Every structure is written in structure tokens, then in C-alpha cells.
Short mmCIF file of C-alpha atoms in Angstrom, two decimals:
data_model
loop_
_atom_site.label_atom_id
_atom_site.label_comp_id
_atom_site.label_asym_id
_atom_site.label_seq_id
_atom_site.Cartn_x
_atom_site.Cartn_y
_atom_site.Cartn_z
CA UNK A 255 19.17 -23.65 -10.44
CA UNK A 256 18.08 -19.80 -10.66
CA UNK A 257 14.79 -19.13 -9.45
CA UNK A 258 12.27 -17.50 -12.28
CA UNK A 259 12.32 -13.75 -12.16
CA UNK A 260 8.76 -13.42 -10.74
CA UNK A 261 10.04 -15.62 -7.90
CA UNK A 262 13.09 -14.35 -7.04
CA UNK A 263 10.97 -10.66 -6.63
CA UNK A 264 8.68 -12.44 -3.84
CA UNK A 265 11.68 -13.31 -2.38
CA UNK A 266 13.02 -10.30 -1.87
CA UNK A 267 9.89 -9.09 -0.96
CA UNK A 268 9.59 -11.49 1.82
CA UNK A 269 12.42 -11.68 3.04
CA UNK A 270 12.66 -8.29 5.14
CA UNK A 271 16.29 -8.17 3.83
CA UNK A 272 15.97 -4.98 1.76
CA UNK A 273 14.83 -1.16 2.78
CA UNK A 274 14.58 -0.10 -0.89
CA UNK A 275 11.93 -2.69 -1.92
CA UNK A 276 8.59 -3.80 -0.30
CA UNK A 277 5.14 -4.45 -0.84
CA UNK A 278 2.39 -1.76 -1.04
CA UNK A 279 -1.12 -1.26 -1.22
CA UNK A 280 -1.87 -4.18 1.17
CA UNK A 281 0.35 -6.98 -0.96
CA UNK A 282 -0.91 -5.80 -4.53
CA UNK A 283 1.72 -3.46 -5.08
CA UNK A 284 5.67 -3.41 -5.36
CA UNK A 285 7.01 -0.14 -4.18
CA UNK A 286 10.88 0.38 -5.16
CA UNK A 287 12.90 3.28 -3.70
CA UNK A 288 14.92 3.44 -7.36
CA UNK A 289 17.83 5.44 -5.96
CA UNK A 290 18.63 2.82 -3.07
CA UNK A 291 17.65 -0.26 -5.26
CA UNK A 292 20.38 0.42 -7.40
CA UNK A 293 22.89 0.71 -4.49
CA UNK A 294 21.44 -1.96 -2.52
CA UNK A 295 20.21 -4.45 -4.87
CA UNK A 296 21.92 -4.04 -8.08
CA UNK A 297 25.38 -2.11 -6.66
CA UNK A 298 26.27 -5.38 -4.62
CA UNK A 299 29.57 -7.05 -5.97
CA UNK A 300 29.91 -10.22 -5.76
CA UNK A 301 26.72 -11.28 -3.84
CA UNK A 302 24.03 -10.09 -7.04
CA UNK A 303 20.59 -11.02 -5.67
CA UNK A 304 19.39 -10.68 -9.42
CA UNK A 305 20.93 -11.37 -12.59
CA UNK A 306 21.46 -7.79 -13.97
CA UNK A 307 23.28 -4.79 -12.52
CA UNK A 308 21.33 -2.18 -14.20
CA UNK A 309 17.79 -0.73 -13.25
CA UNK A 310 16.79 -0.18 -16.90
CA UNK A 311 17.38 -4.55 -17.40
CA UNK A 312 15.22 -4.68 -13.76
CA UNK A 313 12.30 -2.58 -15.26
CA UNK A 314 12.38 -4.80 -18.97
CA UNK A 315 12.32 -7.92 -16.53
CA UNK A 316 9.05 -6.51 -14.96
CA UNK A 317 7.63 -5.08 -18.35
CA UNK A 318 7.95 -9.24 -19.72
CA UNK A 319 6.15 -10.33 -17.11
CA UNK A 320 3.48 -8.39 -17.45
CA UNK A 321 3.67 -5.92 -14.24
CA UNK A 322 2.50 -2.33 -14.94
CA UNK A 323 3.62 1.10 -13.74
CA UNK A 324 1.89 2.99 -11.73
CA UNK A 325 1.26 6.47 -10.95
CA UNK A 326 1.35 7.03 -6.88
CA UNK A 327 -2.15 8.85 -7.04
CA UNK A 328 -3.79 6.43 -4.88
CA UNK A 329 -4.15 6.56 -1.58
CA UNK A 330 -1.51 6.16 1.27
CA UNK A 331 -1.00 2.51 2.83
CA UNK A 332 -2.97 1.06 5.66
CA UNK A 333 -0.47 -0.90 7.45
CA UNK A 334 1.88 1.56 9.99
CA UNK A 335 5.28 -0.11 8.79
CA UNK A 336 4.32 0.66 5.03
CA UNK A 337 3.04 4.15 5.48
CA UNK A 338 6.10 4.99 7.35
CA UNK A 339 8.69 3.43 4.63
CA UNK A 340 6.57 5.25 2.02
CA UNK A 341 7.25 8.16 4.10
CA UNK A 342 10.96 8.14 4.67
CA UNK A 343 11.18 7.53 1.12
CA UNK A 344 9.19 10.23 -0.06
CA UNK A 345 11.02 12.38 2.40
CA UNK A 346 13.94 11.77 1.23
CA UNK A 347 12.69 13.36 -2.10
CA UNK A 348 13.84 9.78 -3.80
CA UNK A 349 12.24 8.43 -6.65
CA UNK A 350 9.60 5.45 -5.61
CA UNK A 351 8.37 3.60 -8.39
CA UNK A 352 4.80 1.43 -8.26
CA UNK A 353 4.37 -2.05 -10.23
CA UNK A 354 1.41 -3.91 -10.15
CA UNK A 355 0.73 -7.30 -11.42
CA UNK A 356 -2.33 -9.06 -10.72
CA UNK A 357 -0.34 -12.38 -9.90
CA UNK A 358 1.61 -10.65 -7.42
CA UNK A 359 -0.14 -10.70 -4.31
CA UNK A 360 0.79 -11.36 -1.06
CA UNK A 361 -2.41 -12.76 0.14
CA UNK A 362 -2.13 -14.82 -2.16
CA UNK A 363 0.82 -16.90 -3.29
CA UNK A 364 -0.17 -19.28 -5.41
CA UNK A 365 -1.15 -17.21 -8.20
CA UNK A 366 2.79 -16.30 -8.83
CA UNK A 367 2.59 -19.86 -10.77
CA UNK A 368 0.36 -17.68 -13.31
CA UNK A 369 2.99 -14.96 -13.82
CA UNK A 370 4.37 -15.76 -17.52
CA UNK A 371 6.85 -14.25 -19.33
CA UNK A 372 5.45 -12.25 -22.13
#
């Protein structure tokens, strides 16, 4: 049985697998290095971690469930191992992108049951 989209994204957030997703903003935030996402995440043949290939199908997922986009004009991470991804990824002049959903939060998992498909 496939997990629920919302799911399968804490997943992958937890599971320290991936360098072109993580959380941000203490757990409140998805950060998601687009460039590497679609090589690591979406570019993998025959082990998909989602069910879609394309970033454009990844963004409508988080759009139906309600997440928001987010423009990186807050300020930088408190946790050393998230500042320095943010870094490397800015400095790598890649595209990060920002979602926020308040029923994604690492502090506090029990509110994914909340996160609905539009």
C-alpha cells in the first residue's frame, strides 16, 4: 500500500537519505535544492521514491495539500547542519525552493494526520 503524499514527504525528510531535501526553519519549513531533487529524487530509475518523475507533478502534489511557497526572505537557520546545507546550496547558485504547511512540523508529528488533500 502507497503511503499518502504528505507522508511519504516526512519520510524523506526523516530519513537523512537525501542531500537535496530537508527541513528548515527549525521543522516548519521544507527546503528543496530543485536542481538536485530532480536528479536525486525524481531522476532515479527503477527505485522512484515518489510516484511522478517530474518536478512540475511534485509542486501540484504540494499545492493539493495545501503547502505554500515561500520567498527565502527570512532569516538564516539556527541549527549548524541546516545553515550549512542552506549554504552549499546557495553556493552552488542552485535554485532552493521553501514550502510551508502548518501540518508539517517536525516537532510535531501528529498533526500530519490533518494534512488533507485539497
Amino acid at each position: 500500500l502507497s503511503l499518502r503524499f504528505p507522508q511519504e514527504l516526512w519520510k524523506m525528510l526523516e530519513s537523512g537519505k537525501f542531500q537535496s531535501i530537508w527541513w528548515s526553519e527549525g521543522g516548519k519549513c521544507v527546503a528543496i535544492n530543485k536542481d538536485l531533487f530532480e536528479t536525486e529524487v525524481l531522476g532515479r530509475d527503477g527505485q522512484q521514491v515518489l510516484h511522478t518523475q517530474k518536478i512540475r507533478s511534485f509542486m501540484r502534489q504540494l499545492n493539493a495539500y495545501g503547502f505554500t511557497k515561500m520567498q527565502r526572505n527570512f532569516q538564516r537557520s539556527a541549527s549548524l547542519p541546516e545553515f550549512l546545507s542552506e549554504e552549499a546550496a546557495a553556493s552552488a547558485h542552485s535554485q532552493i525552493l521553501y514550502y510551508h504547511n502548518p501540518s508539517l512540523n517536525r516537532e510535531h508529528p501528529t498533526l500530519l494526520e490533518t494534512c488533507k488533500r485539497r
